[in-house]
Coordinates of C-alpha atoms in Angstrom, one line a residue:
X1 CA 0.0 0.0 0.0
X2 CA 1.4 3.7 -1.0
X3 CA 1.6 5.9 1.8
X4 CA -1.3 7.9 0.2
X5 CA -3.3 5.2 0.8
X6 CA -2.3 4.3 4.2
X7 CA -3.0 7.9 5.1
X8 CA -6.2 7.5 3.8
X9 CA -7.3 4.3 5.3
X10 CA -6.0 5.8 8.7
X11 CA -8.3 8.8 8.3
X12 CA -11.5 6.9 7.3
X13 CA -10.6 4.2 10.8
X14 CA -10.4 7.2 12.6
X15 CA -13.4 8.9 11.0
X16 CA -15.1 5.6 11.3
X17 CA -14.3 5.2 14.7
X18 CA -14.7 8.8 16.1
X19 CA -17.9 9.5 18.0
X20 CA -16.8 13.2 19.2
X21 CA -18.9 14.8 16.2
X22 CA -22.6 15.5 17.4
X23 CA -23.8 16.2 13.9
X24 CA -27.2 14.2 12.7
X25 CA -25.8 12.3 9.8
X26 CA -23.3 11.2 12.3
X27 CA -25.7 10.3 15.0
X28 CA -27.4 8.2 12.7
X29 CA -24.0 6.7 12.0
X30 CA -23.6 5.9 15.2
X31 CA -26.9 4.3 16.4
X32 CA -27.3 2.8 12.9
X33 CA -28.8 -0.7 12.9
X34 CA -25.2 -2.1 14.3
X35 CA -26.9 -2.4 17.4
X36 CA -29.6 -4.8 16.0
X37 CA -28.2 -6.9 13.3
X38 CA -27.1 -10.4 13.8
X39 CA -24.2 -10.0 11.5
X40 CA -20.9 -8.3 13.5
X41 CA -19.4 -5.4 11.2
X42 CA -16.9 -3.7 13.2
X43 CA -14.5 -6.0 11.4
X44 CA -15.9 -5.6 7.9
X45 CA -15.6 -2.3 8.1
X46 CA -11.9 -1.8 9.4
X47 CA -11.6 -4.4 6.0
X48 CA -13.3 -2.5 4.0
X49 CA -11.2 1.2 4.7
X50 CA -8.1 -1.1 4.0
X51 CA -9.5 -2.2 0.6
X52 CA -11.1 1.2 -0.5
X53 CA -8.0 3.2 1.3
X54 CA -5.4 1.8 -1.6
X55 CA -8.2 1.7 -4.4
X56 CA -9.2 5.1 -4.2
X57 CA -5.2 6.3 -4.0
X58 CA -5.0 4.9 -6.9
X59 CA -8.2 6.0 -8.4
X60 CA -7.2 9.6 -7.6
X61 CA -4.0 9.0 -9.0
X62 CA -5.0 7.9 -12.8
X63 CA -7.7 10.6 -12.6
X64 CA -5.3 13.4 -12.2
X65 CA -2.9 11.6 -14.3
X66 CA -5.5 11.4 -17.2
X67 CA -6.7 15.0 -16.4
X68 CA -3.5 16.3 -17.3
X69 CA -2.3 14.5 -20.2
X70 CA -5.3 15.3 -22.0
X71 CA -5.0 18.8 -22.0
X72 CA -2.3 18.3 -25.3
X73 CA -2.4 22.2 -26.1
X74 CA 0.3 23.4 -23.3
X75 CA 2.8 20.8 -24.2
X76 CA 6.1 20.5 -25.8
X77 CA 6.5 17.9 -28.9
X78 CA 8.9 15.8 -26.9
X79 CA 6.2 15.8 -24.0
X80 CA 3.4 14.8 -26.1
X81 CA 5.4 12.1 -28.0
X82 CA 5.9 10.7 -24.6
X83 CA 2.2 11.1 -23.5
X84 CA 1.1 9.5 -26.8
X85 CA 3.7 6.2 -26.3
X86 CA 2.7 6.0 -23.2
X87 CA -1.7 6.2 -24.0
X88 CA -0.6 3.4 -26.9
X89 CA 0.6 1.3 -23.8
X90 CA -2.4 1.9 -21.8
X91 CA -4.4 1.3 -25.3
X92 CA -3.0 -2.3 -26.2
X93 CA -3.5 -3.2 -22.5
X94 CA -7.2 -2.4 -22.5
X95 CA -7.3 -4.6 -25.6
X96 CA -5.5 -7.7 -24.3
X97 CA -8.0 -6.9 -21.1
X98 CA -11.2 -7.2 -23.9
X99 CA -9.8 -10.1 -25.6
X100 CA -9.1 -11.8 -22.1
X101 CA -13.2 -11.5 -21.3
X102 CA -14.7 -12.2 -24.9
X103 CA -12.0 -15.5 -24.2
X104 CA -14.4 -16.5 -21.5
X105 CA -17.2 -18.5 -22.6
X106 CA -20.4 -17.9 -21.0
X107 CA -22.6 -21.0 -19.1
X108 CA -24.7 -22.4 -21.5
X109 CA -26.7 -24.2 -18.6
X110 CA -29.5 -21.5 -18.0
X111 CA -29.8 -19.7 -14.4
X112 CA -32.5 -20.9 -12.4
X113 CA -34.3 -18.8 -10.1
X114 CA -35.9 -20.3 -6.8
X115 CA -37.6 -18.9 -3.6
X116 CA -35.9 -19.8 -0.3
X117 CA -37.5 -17.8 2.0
X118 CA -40.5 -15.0 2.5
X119 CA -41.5 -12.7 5.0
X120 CA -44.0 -10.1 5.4
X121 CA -46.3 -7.5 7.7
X122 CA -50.0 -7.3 7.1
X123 CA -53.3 -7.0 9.0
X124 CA -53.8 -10.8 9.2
X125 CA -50.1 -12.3 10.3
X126 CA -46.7 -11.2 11.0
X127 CA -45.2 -14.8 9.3
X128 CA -46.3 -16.2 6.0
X129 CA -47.8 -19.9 7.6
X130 CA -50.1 -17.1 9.9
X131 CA -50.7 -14.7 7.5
X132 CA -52.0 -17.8 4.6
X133 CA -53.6 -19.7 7.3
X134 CA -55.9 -16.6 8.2
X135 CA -56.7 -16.8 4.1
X136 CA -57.6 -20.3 3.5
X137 CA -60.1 -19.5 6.6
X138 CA -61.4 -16.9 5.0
X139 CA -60.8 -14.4 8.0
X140 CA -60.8 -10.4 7.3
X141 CA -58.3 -7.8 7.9
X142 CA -60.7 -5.1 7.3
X143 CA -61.7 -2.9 10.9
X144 CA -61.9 0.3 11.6
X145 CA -59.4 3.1 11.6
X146 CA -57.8 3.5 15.0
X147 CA -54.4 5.6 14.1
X148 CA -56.0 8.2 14.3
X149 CA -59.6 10.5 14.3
X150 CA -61.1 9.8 11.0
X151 CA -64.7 10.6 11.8
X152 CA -64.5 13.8 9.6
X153 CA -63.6 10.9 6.4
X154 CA -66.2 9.2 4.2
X155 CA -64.1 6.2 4.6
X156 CA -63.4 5.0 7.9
X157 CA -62.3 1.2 6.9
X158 CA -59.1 0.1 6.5
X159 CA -56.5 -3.1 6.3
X160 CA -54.3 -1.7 9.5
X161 CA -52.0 -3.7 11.2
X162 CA -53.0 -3.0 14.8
X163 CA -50.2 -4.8 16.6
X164 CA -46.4 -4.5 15.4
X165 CA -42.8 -4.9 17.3
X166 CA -39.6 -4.3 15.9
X167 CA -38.2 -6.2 18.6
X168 CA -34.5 -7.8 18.2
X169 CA -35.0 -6.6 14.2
X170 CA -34.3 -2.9 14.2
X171 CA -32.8 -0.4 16.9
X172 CA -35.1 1.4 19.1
X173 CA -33.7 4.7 18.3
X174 CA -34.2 4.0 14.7
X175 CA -37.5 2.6 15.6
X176 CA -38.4 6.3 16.9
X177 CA -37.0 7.9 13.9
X178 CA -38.2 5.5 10.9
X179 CA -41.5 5.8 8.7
X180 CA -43.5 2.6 9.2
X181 CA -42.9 1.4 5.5
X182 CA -39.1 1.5 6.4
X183 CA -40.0 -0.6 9.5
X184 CA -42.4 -2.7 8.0
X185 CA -39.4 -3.6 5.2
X186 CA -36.6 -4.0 7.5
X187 CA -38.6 -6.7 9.6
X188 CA -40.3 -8.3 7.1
X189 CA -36.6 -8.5 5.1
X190 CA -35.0 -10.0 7.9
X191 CA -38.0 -12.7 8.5
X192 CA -37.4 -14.1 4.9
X193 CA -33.8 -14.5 5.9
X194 CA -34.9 -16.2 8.5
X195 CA -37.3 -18.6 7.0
X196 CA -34.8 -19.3 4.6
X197 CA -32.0 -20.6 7.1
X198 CA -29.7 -18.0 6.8
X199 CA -28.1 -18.6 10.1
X200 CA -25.1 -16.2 11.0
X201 CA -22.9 -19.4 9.8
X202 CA -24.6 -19.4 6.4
X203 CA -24.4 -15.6 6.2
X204 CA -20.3 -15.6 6.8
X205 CA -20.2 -18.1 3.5
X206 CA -22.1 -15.4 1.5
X207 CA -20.1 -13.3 -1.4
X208 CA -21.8 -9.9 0.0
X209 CA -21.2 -8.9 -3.6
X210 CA -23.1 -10.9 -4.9
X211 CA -26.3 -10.1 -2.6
X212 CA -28.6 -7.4 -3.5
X213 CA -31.9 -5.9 -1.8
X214 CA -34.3 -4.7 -3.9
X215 CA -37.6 -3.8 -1.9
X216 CA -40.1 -0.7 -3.5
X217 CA -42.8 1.6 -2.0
X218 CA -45.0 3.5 -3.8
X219 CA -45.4 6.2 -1.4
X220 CA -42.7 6.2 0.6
X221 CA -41.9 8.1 4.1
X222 CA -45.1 10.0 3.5
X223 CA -45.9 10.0 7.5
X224 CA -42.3 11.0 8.2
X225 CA -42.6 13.7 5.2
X226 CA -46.0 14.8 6.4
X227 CA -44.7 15.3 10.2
X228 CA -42.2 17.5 9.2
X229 CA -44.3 19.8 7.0
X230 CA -46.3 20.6 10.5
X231 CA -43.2 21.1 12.1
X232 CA -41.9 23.3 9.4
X233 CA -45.3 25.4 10.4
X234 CA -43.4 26.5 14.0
X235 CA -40.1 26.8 12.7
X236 CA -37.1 24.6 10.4
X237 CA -35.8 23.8 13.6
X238 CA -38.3 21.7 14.2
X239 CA -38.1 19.7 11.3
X240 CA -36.7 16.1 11.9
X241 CA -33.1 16.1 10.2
X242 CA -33.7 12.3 8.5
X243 CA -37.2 13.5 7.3
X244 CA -35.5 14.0 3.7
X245 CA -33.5 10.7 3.5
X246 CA -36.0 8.7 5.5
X247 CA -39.2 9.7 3.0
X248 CA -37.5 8.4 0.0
X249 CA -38.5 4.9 -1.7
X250 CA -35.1 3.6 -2.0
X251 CA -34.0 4.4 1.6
X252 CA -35.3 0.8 3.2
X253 CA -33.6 -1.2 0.9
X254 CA -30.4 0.8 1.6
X255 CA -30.7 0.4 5.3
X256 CA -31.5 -3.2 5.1
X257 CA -28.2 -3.7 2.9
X258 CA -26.3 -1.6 5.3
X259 CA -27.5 -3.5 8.0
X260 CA -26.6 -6.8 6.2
X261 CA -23.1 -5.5 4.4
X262 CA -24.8 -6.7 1.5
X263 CA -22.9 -4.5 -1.6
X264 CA -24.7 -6.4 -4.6
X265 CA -27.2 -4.6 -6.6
X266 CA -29.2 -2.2 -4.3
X267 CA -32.3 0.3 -5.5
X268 CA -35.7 0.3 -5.2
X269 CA -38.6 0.8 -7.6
X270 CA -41.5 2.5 -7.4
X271 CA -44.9 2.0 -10.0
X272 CA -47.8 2.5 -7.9
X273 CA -49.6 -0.3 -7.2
X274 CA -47.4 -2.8 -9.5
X275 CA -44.2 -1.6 -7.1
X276 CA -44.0 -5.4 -5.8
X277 CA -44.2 -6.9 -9.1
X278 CA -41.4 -4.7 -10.4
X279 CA -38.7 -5.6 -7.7
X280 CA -39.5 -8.8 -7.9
X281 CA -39.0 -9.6 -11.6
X282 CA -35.8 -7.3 -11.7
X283 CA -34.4 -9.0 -8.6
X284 CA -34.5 -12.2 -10.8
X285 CA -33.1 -10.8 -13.6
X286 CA -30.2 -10.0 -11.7
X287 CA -29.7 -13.5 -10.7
X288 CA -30.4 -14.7 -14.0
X289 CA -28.1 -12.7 -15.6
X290 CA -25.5 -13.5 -13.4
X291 CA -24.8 -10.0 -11.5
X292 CA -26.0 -11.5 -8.2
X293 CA -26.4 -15.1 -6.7
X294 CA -28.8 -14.0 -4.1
X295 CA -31.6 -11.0 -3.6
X296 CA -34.0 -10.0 -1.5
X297 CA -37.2 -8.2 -2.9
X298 CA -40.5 -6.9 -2.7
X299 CA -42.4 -3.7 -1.5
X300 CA -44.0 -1.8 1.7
X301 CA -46.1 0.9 1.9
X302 CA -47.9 2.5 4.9
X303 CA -50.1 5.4 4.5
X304 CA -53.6 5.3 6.6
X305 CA -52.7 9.0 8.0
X306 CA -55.0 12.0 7.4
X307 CA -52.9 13.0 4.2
X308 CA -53.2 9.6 2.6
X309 CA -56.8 8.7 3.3
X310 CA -57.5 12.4 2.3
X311 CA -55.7 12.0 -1.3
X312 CA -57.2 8.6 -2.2
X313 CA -60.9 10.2 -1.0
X314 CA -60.5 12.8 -3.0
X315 CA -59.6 10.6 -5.8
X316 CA -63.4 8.8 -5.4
X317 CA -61.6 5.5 -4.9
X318 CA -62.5 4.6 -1.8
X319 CA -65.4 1.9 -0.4
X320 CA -67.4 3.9 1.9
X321 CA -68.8 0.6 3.7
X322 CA -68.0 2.0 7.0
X323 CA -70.9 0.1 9.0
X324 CA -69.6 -3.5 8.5
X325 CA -65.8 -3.5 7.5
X326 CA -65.2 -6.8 6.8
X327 CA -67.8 -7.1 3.9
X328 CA -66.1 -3.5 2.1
X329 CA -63.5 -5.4 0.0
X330 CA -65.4 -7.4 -2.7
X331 CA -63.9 -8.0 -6.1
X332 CA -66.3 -9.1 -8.9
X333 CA -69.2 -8.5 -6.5
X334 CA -72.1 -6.5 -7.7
X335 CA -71.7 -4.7 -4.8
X336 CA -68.9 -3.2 -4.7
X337 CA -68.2 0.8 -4.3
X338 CA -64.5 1.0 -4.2
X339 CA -61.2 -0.8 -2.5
X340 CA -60.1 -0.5 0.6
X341 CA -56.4 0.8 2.0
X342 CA -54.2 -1.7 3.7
X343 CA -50.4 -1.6 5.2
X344 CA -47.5 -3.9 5.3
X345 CA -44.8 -5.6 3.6
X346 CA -44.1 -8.9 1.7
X347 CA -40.5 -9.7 0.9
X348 CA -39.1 -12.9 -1.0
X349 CA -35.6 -14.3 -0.9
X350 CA -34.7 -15.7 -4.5
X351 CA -31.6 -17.4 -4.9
X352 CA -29.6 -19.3 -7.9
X353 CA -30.7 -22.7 -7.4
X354 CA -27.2 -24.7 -7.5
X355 CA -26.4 -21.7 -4.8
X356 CA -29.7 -23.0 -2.6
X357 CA -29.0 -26.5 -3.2
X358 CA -25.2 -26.4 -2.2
X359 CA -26.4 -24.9 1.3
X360 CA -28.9 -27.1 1.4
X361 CA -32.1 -24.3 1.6
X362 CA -35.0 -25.6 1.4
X363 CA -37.0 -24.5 -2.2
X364 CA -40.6 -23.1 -1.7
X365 CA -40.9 -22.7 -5.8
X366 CA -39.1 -21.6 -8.9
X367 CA -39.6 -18.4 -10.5
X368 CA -40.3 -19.3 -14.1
X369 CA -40.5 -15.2 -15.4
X370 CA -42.3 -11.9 -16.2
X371 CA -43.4 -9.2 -17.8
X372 CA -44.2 -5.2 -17.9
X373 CA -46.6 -3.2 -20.4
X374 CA -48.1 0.3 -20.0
X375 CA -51.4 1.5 -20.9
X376 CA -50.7 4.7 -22.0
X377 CA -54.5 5.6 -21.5
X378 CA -55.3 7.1 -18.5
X379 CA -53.6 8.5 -15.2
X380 CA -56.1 6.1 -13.4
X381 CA -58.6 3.9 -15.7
X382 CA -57.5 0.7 -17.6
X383 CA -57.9 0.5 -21.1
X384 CA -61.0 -0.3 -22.2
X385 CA -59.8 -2.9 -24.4
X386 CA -57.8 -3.9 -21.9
X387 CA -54.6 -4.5 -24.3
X388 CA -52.3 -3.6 -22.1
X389 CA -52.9 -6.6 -19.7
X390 CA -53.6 -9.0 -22.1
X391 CA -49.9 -8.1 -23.2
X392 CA -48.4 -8.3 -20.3
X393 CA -49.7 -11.7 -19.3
X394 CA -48.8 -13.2 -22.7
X395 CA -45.4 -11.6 -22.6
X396 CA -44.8 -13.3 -19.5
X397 CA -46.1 -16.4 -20.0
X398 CA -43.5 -16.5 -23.1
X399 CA -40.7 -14.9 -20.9
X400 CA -41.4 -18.1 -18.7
X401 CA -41.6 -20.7 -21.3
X402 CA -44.1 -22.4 -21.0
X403 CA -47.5 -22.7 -22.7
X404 CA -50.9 -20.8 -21.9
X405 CA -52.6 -24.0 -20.4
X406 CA -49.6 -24.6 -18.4
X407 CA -51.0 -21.7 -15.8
X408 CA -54.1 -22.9 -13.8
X409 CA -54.1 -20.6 -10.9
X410 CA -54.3 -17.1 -10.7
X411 CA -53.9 -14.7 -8.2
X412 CA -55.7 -11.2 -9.6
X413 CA -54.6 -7.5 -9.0
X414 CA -58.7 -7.3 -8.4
X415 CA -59.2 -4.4 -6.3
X416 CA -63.1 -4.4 -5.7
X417 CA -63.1 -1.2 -7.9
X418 CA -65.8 -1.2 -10.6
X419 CA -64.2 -0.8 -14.2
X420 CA -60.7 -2.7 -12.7
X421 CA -61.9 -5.8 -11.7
X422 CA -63.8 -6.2 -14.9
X423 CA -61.3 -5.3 -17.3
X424 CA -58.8 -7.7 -15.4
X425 CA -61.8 -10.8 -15.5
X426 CA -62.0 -10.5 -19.5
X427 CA -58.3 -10.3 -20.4
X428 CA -57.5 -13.6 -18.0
X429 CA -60.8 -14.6 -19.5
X430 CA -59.5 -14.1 -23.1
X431 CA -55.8 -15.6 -22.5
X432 CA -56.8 -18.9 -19.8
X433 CA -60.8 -19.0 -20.6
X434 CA -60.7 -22.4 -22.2
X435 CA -58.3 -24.1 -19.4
X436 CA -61.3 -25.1 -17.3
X437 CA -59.0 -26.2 -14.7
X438 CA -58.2 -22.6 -14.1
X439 CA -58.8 -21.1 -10.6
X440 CA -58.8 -17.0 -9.7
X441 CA -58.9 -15.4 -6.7
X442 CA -58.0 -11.8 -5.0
X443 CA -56.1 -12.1 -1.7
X444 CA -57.4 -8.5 -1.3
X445 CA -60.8 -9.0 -0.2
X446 CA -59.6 -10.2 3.0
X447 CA -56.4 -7.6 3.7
X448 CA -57.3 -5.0 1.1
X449 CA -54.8 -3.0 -1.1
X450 CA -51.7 -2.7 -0.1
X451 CA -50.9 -0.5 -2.5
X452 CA -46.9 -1.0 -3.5
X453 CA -46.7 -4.0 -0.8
X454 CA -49.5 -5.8 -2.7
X455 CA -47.4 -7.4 -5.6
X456 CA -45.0 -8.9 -3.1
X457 CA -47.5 -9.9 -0.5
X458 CA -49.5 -11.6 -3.1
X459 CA -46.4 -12.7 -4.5
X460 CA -46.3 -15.3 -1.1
X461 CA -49.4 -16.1 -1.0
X462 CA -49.1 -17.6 -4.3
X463 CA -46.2 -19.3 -3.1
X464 CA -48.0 -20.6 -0.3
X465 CA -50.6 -22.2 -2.8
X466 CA -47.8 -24.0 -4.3
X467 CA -46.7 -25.0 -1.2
X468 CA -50.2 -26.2 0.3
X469 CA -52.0 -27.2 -2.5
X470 CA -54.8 -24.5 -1.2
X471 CA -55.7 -22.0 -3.0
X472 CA -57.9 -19.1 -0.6
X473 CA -61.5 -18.3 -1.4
X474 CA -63.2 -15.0 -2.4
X475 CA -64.8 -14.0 0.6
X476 CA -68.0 -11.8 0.0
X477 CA -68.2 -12.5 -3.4
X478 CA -72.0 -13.0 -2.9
X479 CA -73.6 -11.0 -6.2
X480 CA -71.4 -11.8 -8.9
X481 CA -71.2 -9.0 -11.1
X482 CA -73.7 -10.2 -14.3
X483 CA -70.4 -9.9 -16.3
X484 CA -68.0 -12.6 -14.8
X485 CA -68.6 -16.0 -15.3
X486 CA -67.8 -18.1 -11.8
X487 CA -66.8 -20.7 -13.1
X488 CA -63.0 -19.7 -13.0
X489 CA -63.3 -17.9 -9.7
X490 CA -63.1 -19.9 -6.7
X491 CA -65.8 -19.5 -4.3
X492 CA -66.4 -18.7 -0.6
X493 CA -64.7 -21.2 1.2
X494 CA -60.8 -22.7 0.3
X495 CA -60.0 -25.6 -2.7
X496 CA -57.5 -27.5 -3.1
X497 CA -55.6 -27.5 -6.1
X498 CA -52.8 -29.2 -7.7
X499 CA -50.9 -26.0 -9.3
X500 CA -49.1 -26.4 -12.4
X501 CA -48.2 -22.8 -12.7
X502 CA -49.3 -19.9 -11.3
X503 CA -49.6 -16.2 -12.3
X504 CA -49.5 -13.5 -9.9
X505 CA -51.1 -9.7 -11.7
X506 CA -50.3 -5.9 -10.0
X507 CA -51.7 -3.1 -11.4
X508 CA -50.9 0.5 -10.8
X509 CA -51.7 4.1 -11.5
X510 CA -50.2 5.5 -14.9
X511 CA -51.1 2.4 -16.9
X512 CA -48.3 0.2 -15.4
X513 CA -48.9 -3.2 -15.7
X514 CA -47.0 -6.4 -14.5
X515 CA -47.6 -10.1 -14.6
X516 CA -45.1 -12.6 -12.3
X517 CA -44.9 -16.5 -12.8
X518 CA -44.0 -19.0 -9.9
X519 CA -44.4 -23.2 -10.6
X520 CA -43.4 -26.0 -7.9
X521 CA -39.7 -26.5 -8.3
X522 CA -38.8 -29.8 -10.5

């Protein structure tokens, strides 16, 4: 190591180690989720300043280098004869570099893509085998709002977790500090690893990276944005100092990684309602393309405050079935006046599968595909023709590779809105209608929408399906809607079903559209 670079790794130990500053960035260094994780990262991080210490010497080192010599005008003949024998050196190096990596045949065995391990948050379980137990039985999420006074609101309904503990998962200071979506992710994140025996032991034998943490919200810190906006009423000084960082979407999948060391691909995405969806496909395409061996995905969203049941009021969306909550949320029913809000967080763990099988994890399903289409119709209403879905559910069934009758269970976006849940019905209708083995349901008329948690959260229960062989029933799906035909819907009470492959569709605001595929692993 230069002495520039010892210098420098000296500096960031020191800076690392310090704790004299009483700024807020460094506070938050300093209680950072250290304290909770069950990975130790003193050491990794002492490693890390030793790595980046010479690295960045010697970034600095070519940039200034490369700075200078190409500024050609202020030189002498003899000085840019030099320069230019010496850029011919770097030159036929870069080449031998290329040749070295086109040398290197790619697999020709395809990447497989298999789920290890789920977690999520939601008004009917904290665990998956809870949460899908509560659905086969056909139990509700749906009760009244008790965060706060709503009584002024046309809607007073809502899927709201009403008990949740951070407990063991995330530091209590953090606790204090985060928005619920960020807590919501960071527990449910660390439950998959869990349920996918990823023991301290199995962690150490990770490449961290190769591990990646992609995890959406359509919304975001909206609560911790909202509660600074009132403080900003008295005075700035008010204001929470994390309320910037801690109300952007891609902040919980950066303090999960943080938390875990993980340094693979790390971002999150945010499409509305289809947020889940997204991460989920793009988390796989990761692993399939080889830039990451394992990933953790999904999407959380928490917003039953004032501001967020005001907006989606405003916006007419809303069931106003205040009187008896469970019965609000009813895809396909004749009755229905609108969906309901709901809370939480579903998060998968996809691996490669020779990296699952060589640790032994145990393999819930494979991921066969996906796809994404836009409307490019309406801020909020489907296509009529409903083009857009029917394209996105025949691009992924292609992306997949299999055949249309292959898929004979479907979990639907179906939102209990009026035009949506039709327009969904006819396109599965026109691409699966003849397979009369098919079987559809909507995990929302039990915990409602989730709104860029619902892709992922729907995403396990269609795993659990796979797993079980029970698919959930359509609770108050009493008055079909004279449109659908019931026959590919299941009914009020739980079937069992032998899946062959199932199809998993999110929906969101601004035309985005998204279809996943899961089948049992073979």
């Amino acid at each position: 190591m230069t002495m520039g670079g010892a210098s420098l790794c000296d500096s960031l130990v020191a800076a690392c180690m310090s704790s004299a500053s009483h700024s807020s960035v460094e506070r938050l260094t300093q209680f950072d989720t250290r304290s909770s994780s069950i990975w130790p990262r003193r050491s990794r991080l002492v490693n890390n300043c030793s790595l980046h210490g010479s690295q960045a010497s010697s970034r600095n080192n070519n940039a200034s280098s490369s700075l200078f010599e190409s500024n050609n005008t202020f030189l002498n003949p003899k000085q840019r004869r030099f320069n230019r024998a010496s850029t011919s050196g770097q030159v036929t190096t870069l080449k031998m570099e290329k040749e070295a990596m086109a040398n290197k045949k790619p697999s020709l065995e395809p990447r497989r893509v298999v789920v290890t391990g789920m977690g999520v948050e939601t008004p009917l379980g904290h665990d998956p085998h809870t949460f899908y137990d509560n659905l086969l039985q056909g139990k509700s999420g749906i009760s009244h709002i008790e965060n706060f006074d709503c009584s002024a609101f046309p809607t007073r309904i809502a899927g709201e977790i009403k008990s949740f503990s951070t407990e063991g998962l995330v530091a209590p200071k953090l606790s204090k500090r985060m928005d619920k979506f960020m807590l919501y992710l960071l527990t449910a994140g660390k439950k998959a690893l869990e349920d996918g025996g990823v023991t301290e032991d199995v962690m150490a034998e990770f490449d961290k990276s190769r591990c990646g943490v992609l995890i959406g919200s359509a919304m975001g810190g909206m609560k911790v944005f909202y509660d600074a906006l009132e403080a900003l009423k008295i005075s700035y000084r008010k204001m929470n100092p994390f309320c910037v960082p801690f109300a952007t979407t891609n902040m919980g999948s950066a303090m999960l990684a943080l938390d875990l060391g993980w340094m693979g691909p790390n971002y999150s995405i945010s499409t509305a309602c289809a947020t889940g969806n997204f991460c989920i496909l793009n988390a796989a395409n990761h692993i399939t393309r080889g830039e990451a061996d394992v990933m953790l995905c999904g999407g959380s969203d928490s917003v039953i405050i004032p501001i967020g049941l005001g907006g989606f009021v405003a916006c007419r969306a809303l069931s106003e079935n205040n009187d008896d909550p469970t019965k609000a949320s009813r895809p396909w029913d004749s009755n229905r006046d609108g969906f309901v809000m709901g809370e939480g967080a579903g998060v998968l763990l996809l691996e490669e599968l020779e990296h699952a099988k060589k640790r032994g994890a145990t393999i819930y399903a494979e991921f066969l595909g996906g796809s994404f289409t836009c409307d490019a119709y309406h801020i909020t209403e489907p296509r009529p023709d409903g083009a857009g879905v029917i394209l996105a559910i025949e691009k992924a069934v292609a992306h997949a590779g299999i055949s249309k009758e292959d898929i004979n269970y479907v979990n639907a976006h179906a939102t209990s809105t009026p035009a949506g849940d039709l327009k969904e019905y006819h396109a599965l209708s026109h691409c699966f209608g003849q397979n009369p083995e098919l079987r559809v349901n909507s995990t929302k008329s039990m915990i409602g929408h989730l709104l860029g948690a619902s892709g992922a959260v729907e995403a396990v229960a269609t795993v659990q399906a796979i797993k079980t062989g029970w698919v959930h029933p359509n609770i108050n799906l009493e008055n079909p809607d004279k449109a659908v035909d019931t026959k590919l819907l299941v009914g009020l009470k739980k079937e069992r079903l032998d899946i062959k492959a199932a199809l998993s569709n999110s929906f969101g605001f601004g035309g985005q559209n998204s279809s996943i595929i899961f089948a049992p692993y073979k």
